[in-house]
XYZ file of C-alpha atoms in Angstrom:
499
model
C 67.939 82.504 120.992
C 67.638 86.061 119.727
C 70.468 88.543 120.170
C 69.257 92.114 120.642
C 71.158 95.369 120.199
C 71.723 97.770 123.100
C 68.842 99.921 121.827
C 66.525 96.905 121.630
C 67.505 95.825 125.146
C 66.635 99.293 126.447
C 63.324 99.183 124.579
C 62.653 95.769 126.122
C 63.001 97.274 129.586
C 60.663 100.144 128.666
C 58.120 97.816 127.058
C 58.109 95.564 130.127
C 57.656 98.507 132.483
C 54.807 99.904 130.402
C 52.965 96.734 129.422
C 53.668 94.286 132.246
C 52.750 96.667 135.096
C 56.262 96.481 136.536
C 57.828 99.619 137.993
C 61.355 100.359 136.776
C 62.570 100.129 140.373
C 61.038 96.664 140.686
C 62.735 95.554 137.454
C 66.045 96.750 138.888
C 65.320 94.768 142.059
C 64.630 91.635 139.983
C 67.958 92.048 138.200
C 69.755 92.511 141.517
C 67.988 89.480 143.012
C 68.948 87.274 140.048
C 72.614 88.243 140.420
C 72.497 87.897 144.208
C 70.955 84.433 143.997
C 73.653 83.350 141.542
C 76.433 84.508 143.890
C 74.704 83.165 147.002
C 74.420 79.663 145.546
C 77.939 79.572 144.126
C 80.146 81.262 146.710
C 80.738 80.934 150.427
C 79.284 83.555 152.754
C 82.719 83.964 154.328
C 83.900 85.697 151.183
C 83.922 89.464 151.348
C 82.496 91.309 148.384
C 83.584 94.669 147.004
C 81.057 96.279 144.662
C 82.114 99.168 142.448
C 79.076 101.167 141.330
C 78.556 103.806 138.696
C 75.899 106.499 138.831
C 73.536 104.954 136.266
C 71.207 101.985 136.342
C 74.058 99.478 136.228
C 75.312 101.113 139.402
C 71.764 100.919 140.749
C 71.860 97.145 140.199
C 75.085 97.041 142.189
C 73.696 99.137 145.047
C 70.645 96.884 145.294
C 72.894 93.806 145.192
C 74.958 95.170 148.083
C 71.867 95.318 150.271
C 70.625 91.867 149.220
C 74.018 90.187 149.616
C 74.471 91.724 153.054
C 71.068 90.377 154.062
C 72.235 86.911 152.992
C 75.237 87.122 155.291
C 78.022 88.401 153.048
C 80.495 91.059 154.168
C 80.017 93.883 151.657
C 81.880 97.117 150.863
C 80.566 99.528 148.238
C 82.711 101.994 146.289
C 81.299 104.960 144.372
C 82.672 108.094 142.730
C 81.657 110.719 145.287
C 83.024 113.502 143.093
C 80.106 112.960 140.727
C 76.826 114.286 142.025
C 73.575 112.534 141.364
C 72.504 109.006 140.500
C 69.846 107.905 138.048
C 66.384 107.958 139.639
C 66.248 104.277 140.619
C 69.927 104.160 141.585
C 69.319 107.130 143.907
C 66.552 105.224 145.710
C 68.774 102.177 146.148
C 71.604 104.381 147.382
C 69.417 105.805 150.174
C 68.098 102.324 151.019
C 71.679 101.115 151.346
C 72.635 103.900 153.745
C 70.181 102.443 156.258
C 72.394 99.341 156.619
C 75.122 100.439 158.995
C 77.106 97.246 158.463
C 77.839 98.218 154.838
C 80.586 100.732 154.230
C 79.983 103.144 151.355
C 83.378 104.456 150.281
C 84.867 106.616 147.565
C 86.931 105.190 144.721
C 89.919 107.082 146.139
C 89.582 105.190 149.436
C 90.274 101.857 147.759
C 93.592 100.121 148.248
C 94.688 96.502 148.409
C 94.213 96.353 152.176
C 90.522 95.763 151.392
C 91.453 92.578 149.527
C 92.115 89.109 150.836
C 92.447 85.828 148.942
C 88.695 85.153 149.260
C 87.544 88.564 148.039
C 85.161 88.976 145.103
C 85.202 92.194 143.090
C 81.947 93.130 141.358
C 81.842 95.563 138.454
C 78.582 97.545 138.349
C 80.095 100.665 136.805
C 78.649 100.868 133.287
C 75.974 98.852 131.487
C 74.929 98.386 127.866
C 74.213 102.087 127.415
C 77.931 102.913 127.239
C 78.967 104.218 123.804
C 82.341 105.832 124.513
C 85.689 105.301 126.190
C 85.745 105.304 129.989
C 87.800 108.164 131.432
C 88.540 109.891 134.732
C 88.125 108.301 138.154
C 86.277 105.284 136.774
C 89.074 104.496 134.340
C 91.623 104.829 137.147
C 89.764 102.441 139.437
C 89.424 99.835 136.658
C 93.181 100.045 136.042
C 93.728 99.408 139.756
C 91.331 96.451 139.861
C 92.403 94.526 136.762
C 95.842 93.376 138.048
C 94.445 92.135 141.379
C 94.347 88.327 141.472
C 90.931 87.681 142.986
C 87.691 86.554 141.385
C 85.947 89.287 139.395
C 82.305 89.418 138.280
C 80.782 91.902 135.826
C 77.091 92.746 136.093
C 75.373 92.616 132.679
C 78.498 93.611 130.728
C 82.131 94.303 131.648
C 82.526 98.064 131.954
C 84.171 99.447 128.827
C 82.755 96.752 126.543
C 80.225 97.919 123.950
C 77.223 95.662 123.404
C 77.161 95.973 119.618
C 80.731 96.506 118.484
C 84.420 96.396 119.180
C 86.223 98.192 121.993
C 87.675 101.568 120.968
C 91.449 101.628 120.584
C 93.327 102.087 123.885
C 90.097 101.927 125.873
C 90.080 100.944 129.545
C 88.032 97.769 130.085
C 87.214 95.756 133.209
C 88.443 92.176 132.825
C 85.966 89.741 134.404
C 86.194 86.069 135.273
C 82.413 85.822 134.962
C 79.743 88.022 133.426
C 76.165 87.874 134.674
C 74.350 89.035 131.555
C 70.804 90.153 132.257
C 68.187 88.355 130.112
C 70.143 88.584 126.838
C 73.551 87.662 125.470
C 75.192 90.682 123.867
C 76.467 90.289 120.318
C 79.940 91.536 121.185
C 80.402 88.720 123.731
C 80.584 86.284 120.799
C 83.568 87.959 119.121
C 87.164 87.031 120.010
C 88.252 90.613 120.718
C 85.649 90.854 123.502
C 85.296 87.362 124.914
C 88.582 87.586 126.826
C 87.101 90.382 128.953
C 83.893 88.508 129.754
C 85.168 85.245 131.211
C 82.406 82.696 131.586
C 79.049 84.149 130.586
C 75.824 83.367 132.444
C 72.461 84.560 131.099
C 70.134 85.405 133.995
C 66.366 85.667 133.547
C 65.003 88.952 134.964
C 61.462 88.953 133.576
C 61.647 91.000 130.362
C 58.335 90.712 128.503
C 58.072 87.466 126.526
C 55.734 89.246 124.136
C 58.439 91.811 123.406
C 61.029 89.090 122.824
C 58.761 87.094 120.502
C 57.622 90.081 118.440
C 60.906 91.953 118.086
C 62.858 91.163 114.924
C 66.630 90.783 114.830
C 69.115 89.432 112.282
C 71.304 87.926 115.008
C 70.753 84.597 116.769
C 72.523 82.081 118.979
C 72.187 78.471 117.867
C 70.615 76.746 120.861
C 69.177 73.270 121.328
C 65.642 74.496 120.688
C 66.727 75.544 117.189
C 68.606 72.286 116.597
C 65.746 70.047 117.704
C 63.489 71.789 115.201
C 66.028 71.246 112.415
C 67.037 67.663 113.199
C 65.281 64.980 111.107
C 65.168 61.739 113.030
C 65.957 58.772 110.792
C 62.824 56.892 109.742
C 62.546 53.222 110.668
C 61.266 52.296 107.210
C 63.850 53.702 104.809
C 66.791 52.729 102.609
C 70.140 54.185 101.623
C 68.594 56.046 98.715
C 66.589 58.152 101.153
C 69.725 59.759 102.573
C 71.451 61.172 99.536
C 74.674 60.705 97.623
C 77.640 62.540 99.119
C 80.763 62.988 97.040
C 83.891 64.298 98.717
C 86.549 65.631 96.350
C 89.731 65.878 98.351
C 93.326 64.847 98.843
C 96.645 65.110 97.075
C 100.058 63.531 97.516
C 100.935 63.864 101.228
C 97.462 65.130 102.187
C 95.285 62.031 101.940
C 94.526 62.280 105.661
C 92.291 65.289 104.947
C 90.287 63.181 102.468
C 89.958 60.397 105.056
C 88.657 62.776 107.737
C 86.109 64.425 105.421
C 84.880 61.073 104.109
C 84.607 59.464 107.529
C 82.696 62.408 108.984
C 80.235 62.264 106.068
C 79.700 58.555 106.739
C 79.242 59.082 110.482
C 76.757 61.918 109.808
C 74.263 59.670 108.039
C 75.077 59.929 104.340
C 73.204 57.228 102.408
C 75.813 56.644 99.706
C 79.263 58.168 100.040
C 81.874 58.581 97.321
C 85.421 59.859 97.585
C 86.984 61.298 94.463
C 90.714 61.438 95.121
C 94.077 60.809 93.435
C 95.278 57.246 93.017
C 98.133 57.814 95.485
C 95.520 57.656 98.230
C 93.534 54.692 96.898
C 94.770 52.002 99.295
C 94.610 54.331 102.316
C 91.030 55.388 101.536
C 89.779 51.886 100.769
C 91.346 50.615 103.995
C 90.223 53.419 106.322
C 86.845 54.148 104.685
C 85.583 50.805 103.313
C 81.970 52.031 103.334
C 82.814 54.750 100.791
C 83.218 54.154 97.058
C 86.409 55.369 95.457
C 86.382 57.437 92.249
C 89.612 57.963 90.303
C 90.639 61.632 90.216
C 94.204 61.500 88.893
C 97.577 60.208 90.039
C 99.067 62.553 92.677
C 96.562 65.424 92.374
C 92.891 65.614 91.454
C 92.697 66.381 87.745
C 89.354 64.773 86.929
C 86.159 66.204 88.378
C 83.167 63.959 87.698
C 79.907 65.874 87.195
C 76.896 63.944 88.502
C 73.795 66.028 89.144
C 72.441 63.659 91.785
C 75.667 63.959 93.806
C 76.095 66.555 96.542
C 79.714 67.660 96.490
C 82.049 68.722 99.276
C 85.310 69.968 97.786
C 88.620 71.135 99.160
C 90.306 69.257 102.033
C 93.932 68.549 101.157
C 93.225 69.221 97.488
C 96.451 71.138 96.936
C 96.918 74.098 94.606
C 98.334 72.386 91.505
C 97.678 74.407 88.333
C 95.792 71.589 86.616
C 93.634 71.035 89.715
C 92.763 74.729 89.598
C 91.869 74.584 85.905
C 89.696 71.480 86.288
C 87.937 72.827 89.407
C 86.936 76.045 87.619
C 85.675 74.036 84.660
C 83.650 71.870 87.048
C 82.094 74.907 88.740
C 81.085 76.323 85.360
C 79.137 73.142 84.620
C 77.582 72.350 88.002
C 74.641 74.402 89.243
C 73.477 72.655 92.423
C 74.404 73.800 95.951
C 77.672 72.333 97.197
C 80.205 72.881 99.999
C 83.628 74.465 99.426
C 86.492 74.614 101.906
C 90.269 74.816 102.276
C 92.206 74.528 99.003
C 89.049 74.830 96.909
C 88.662 78.314 98.397
C 92.368 79.061 97.968
C 92.137 78.167 94.282
C 89.019 80.291 93.822
C 90.716 83.231 95.557
C 93.409 83.430 92.852
C 90.992 85.388 90.648
C 88.082 87.455 91.956
C 86.073 86.477 88.867
C 86.071 82.893 90.145
C 83.695 83.879 92.935
C 80.945 84.193 90.351
C 81.339 80.497 89.545
C 80.179 79.353 92.994
C 76.691 77.870 92.505
C 73.859 79.777 94.156
C 72.877 78.602 97.644
C 76.215 76.891 98.119
C 78.062 76.870 101.454
C 81.644 78.024 101.896
C 83.520 77.403 105.159
C 86.549 79.727 105.353
C 88.709 80.389 108.374
C 89.732 84.069 108.746
C 92.817 83.846 106.511
C 90.916 82.017 103.758
C 88.173 84.620 104.065
C 90.641 87.482 103.622
C 92.118 85.803 100.529
C 88.634 85.576 99.037
C 87.189 88.951 99.988
C 89.927 91.199 101.371
C 91.298 92.171 104.774
C 89.168 93.399 107.672
C 90.498 95.291 110.694
C 88.633 93.079 113.165
C 85.998 90.345 113.425
C 83.144 92.872 113.450
C 84.221 94.389 110.140
C 84.797 90.886 108.764
C 81.232 89.941 109.680
C 79.827 92.982 107.873
C 81.887 92.111 104.806
C 80.626 88.523 104.998
C 77.026 89.761 105.098
C 77.674 91.828 101.991
C 79.296 88.941 100.089
C 76.695 86.362 101.130
C 74.003 88.637 99.706
C 75.963 89.546 96.566
C 76.843 85.923 95.685
C 73.663 84.355 97.123
C 75.661 81.900 99.203
C 75.950 80.810 102.833
C 79.192 81.650 104.594
C 80.331 79.578 107.561
C 82.874 81.959 109.051
C 85.002 79.815 111.337
C 86.047 81.636 114.501
C 85.981 81.458 118.299
C 82.200 81.384 117.912
C 81.637 80.347 114.294
C 79.053 82.426 112.443
C 76.708 81.222 109.724
C 75.760 84.143 107.471
C 72.792 83.798 105.131
C 72.096 85.649 101.860
C 69.268 87.467 103.688
C 71.758 88.928 106.171
C 70.888 86.755 109.158
C 73.730 85.643 111.409
C 73.681 82.504 113.557
C 76.391 82.258 116.220
C 77.465 78.806 117.366
C 78.380 78.297 121.036
C 79.291 74.598 121.025
C 82.894 73.519 120.593
C 86.132 74.310 122.379
C 89.799 75.131 121.813
C 90.571 71.457 121.228
C 89.306 72.079 117.686
C 92.220 74.430 117.081
C 94.115 71.665 115.282
C 94.658 70.552 111.723
C 91.874 68.355 110.406
C 88.970 69.961 112.274
C 87.800 71.833 109.186
C 87.932 68.656 107.110
C 85.574 66.979 109.566
C 83.200 69.946 109.421
C 83.087 69.874 105.612
C 82.134 66.190 105.636
C 79.332 66.733 108.139
C 77.795 69.709 106.326
C 78.034 68.016 102.919
C 76.360 64.895 104.303
C 73.474 66.950 105.719
C 73.056 68.816 102.441
C 72.924 65.462 100.602
C 70.295 64.191 103.039
C 67.899 66.962 102.070
C 68.531 69.595 104.708
C 68.289 73.121 103.297
C 71.658 74.867 102.876
C 70.872 77.079 105.867
C 69.889 74.168 108.098
C 72.762 71.980 106.885
C 75.222 74.708 107.852
C 73.593 75.481 111.216
C 73.135 71.837 112.202
C 76.559 70.845 110.903
C 78.443 73.520 112.809
C 76.502 72.833 116.014
C 76.956 69.043 115.785
C 80.672 69.406 115.034
C 81.098 71.566 118.136
C 78.953 69.321 120.325
C 80.932 66.238 119.275
C 84.103 68.163 120.124
C 82.722 68.941 123.587
C 82.057 65.246 124.217
C 85.541 64.487 122.887
C 87.228 67.013 125.192
C 85.473 65.491 128.205
C 87.025 62.131 127.375
C 90.443 63.048 125.980
C 91.100 66.681 127.101
C 91.346 69.670 124.780
C 95.098 69.199 124.432
C 95.065 65.507 123.491
C 91.887 65.289 121.392
C 92.282 64.763 117.645
C 90.024 65.528 114.688
C 89.571 61.786 114.204
C 88.368 61.530 117.825
C 85.656 64.094 117.087
C 84.302 61.847 114.329
C 84.047 58.959 116.787
C 81.834 61.084 119.052
C 79.324 62.163 116.370
C 77.132 59.208 117.268
C 76.920 60.403 120.875
C 75.426 63.665 119.663
C 72.699 61.897 117.682
C 71.900 59.755 120.729
C 71.780 62.927 122.821
C 69.267 64.497 120.413
C 67.054 61.412 120.538
C 66.544 61.585 124.312
């Protein structure tokens, strides 16, 4: 799914109006109908609805919704800023249409108080849309500050007022905090960043009829990983094949006290379809690994820490989980990277060792995949003030080093050397536990070994990891699920894809 900027979304509206023979007023009506239908099917008619409308087209959506919801039997009150004269053209028409319905009260922001609210009330934010590019001030800011503390269900139309579609919220800005956001046609990029997602609640993308031709022909560097993308990437296992068809995965991981990380990475590689799987680890973990991962072949890497890195050009390496930061491990890893030129996957302590010297970054083989969480990223490339700045820095470094960066976050981003960004929307907070990253490394390395391109291995791996976690949470809960449970649900995801 493509993610468009605020300017592209506006151009999509204009293109649709011009080329699809749809009047702008009719497009506004379609948006209002989509939102009304959503509310009508989800909520009881006994609930009273308070709609707060701005003077622009987002307010016009709200004014049209008020009429449509009233016609479906809801009790509706509308609040506007009467001190501001003039609506946008289409909002003005909907305002006059609304005045014909005597059962709907049209009130000023200053008239609002909590006597309008009962426990079944729904507050709808139709104050500002994606065109906002500044802080909200004045009467609108005051009404948002009044609404946010009220404990009733809140719905934002298209975007919570105060949120910017393409970037972070300005410092000390006033922002409407929604329980649900009914986003019209497109998901906004900012929704996928942790600083913004708390204001959006649950996001629903509603189809309003923007030109399919415009969507298909308009280029963007930003995408959401959806099932359509995954089904194109996924290579169903052939009936006539053998283990040699599915690559040789070699996990280099573990140190004294951290053999569990090596187990998780190895098991996830096995469960992800690796043809032959090796685990290069210290001898202190030998019995544990041979017992827990009997399908994998053990390679001696040292006694308590990995000090021997075997170079085999037909291996695909995943390096880092539980590796530790022993000086000799660091020395041997850098020597290995100097002598290995194929794409590999680096995570955890491998990244921490590389981050000790900025010159080490140049040793990462081209087209490799690194999977840092935010702190590991900052050790590698420097601090960023927020996730938006971090993403821009990641784009710059992916291009400079010709690597793929899997930037783990609330919605993990895969950044390509070409500057494309793929946001993942599978997964849940149950993954916020030690071991989750080890599982991800094993999956991605296995896919890379099986012949997926680095880009597709990263995209598919991140999506599958999150999807397995969603199945896991359904069974165990987010609180009780473990990284090892996620591995056990990988097979369910493959079965799901084969339906």
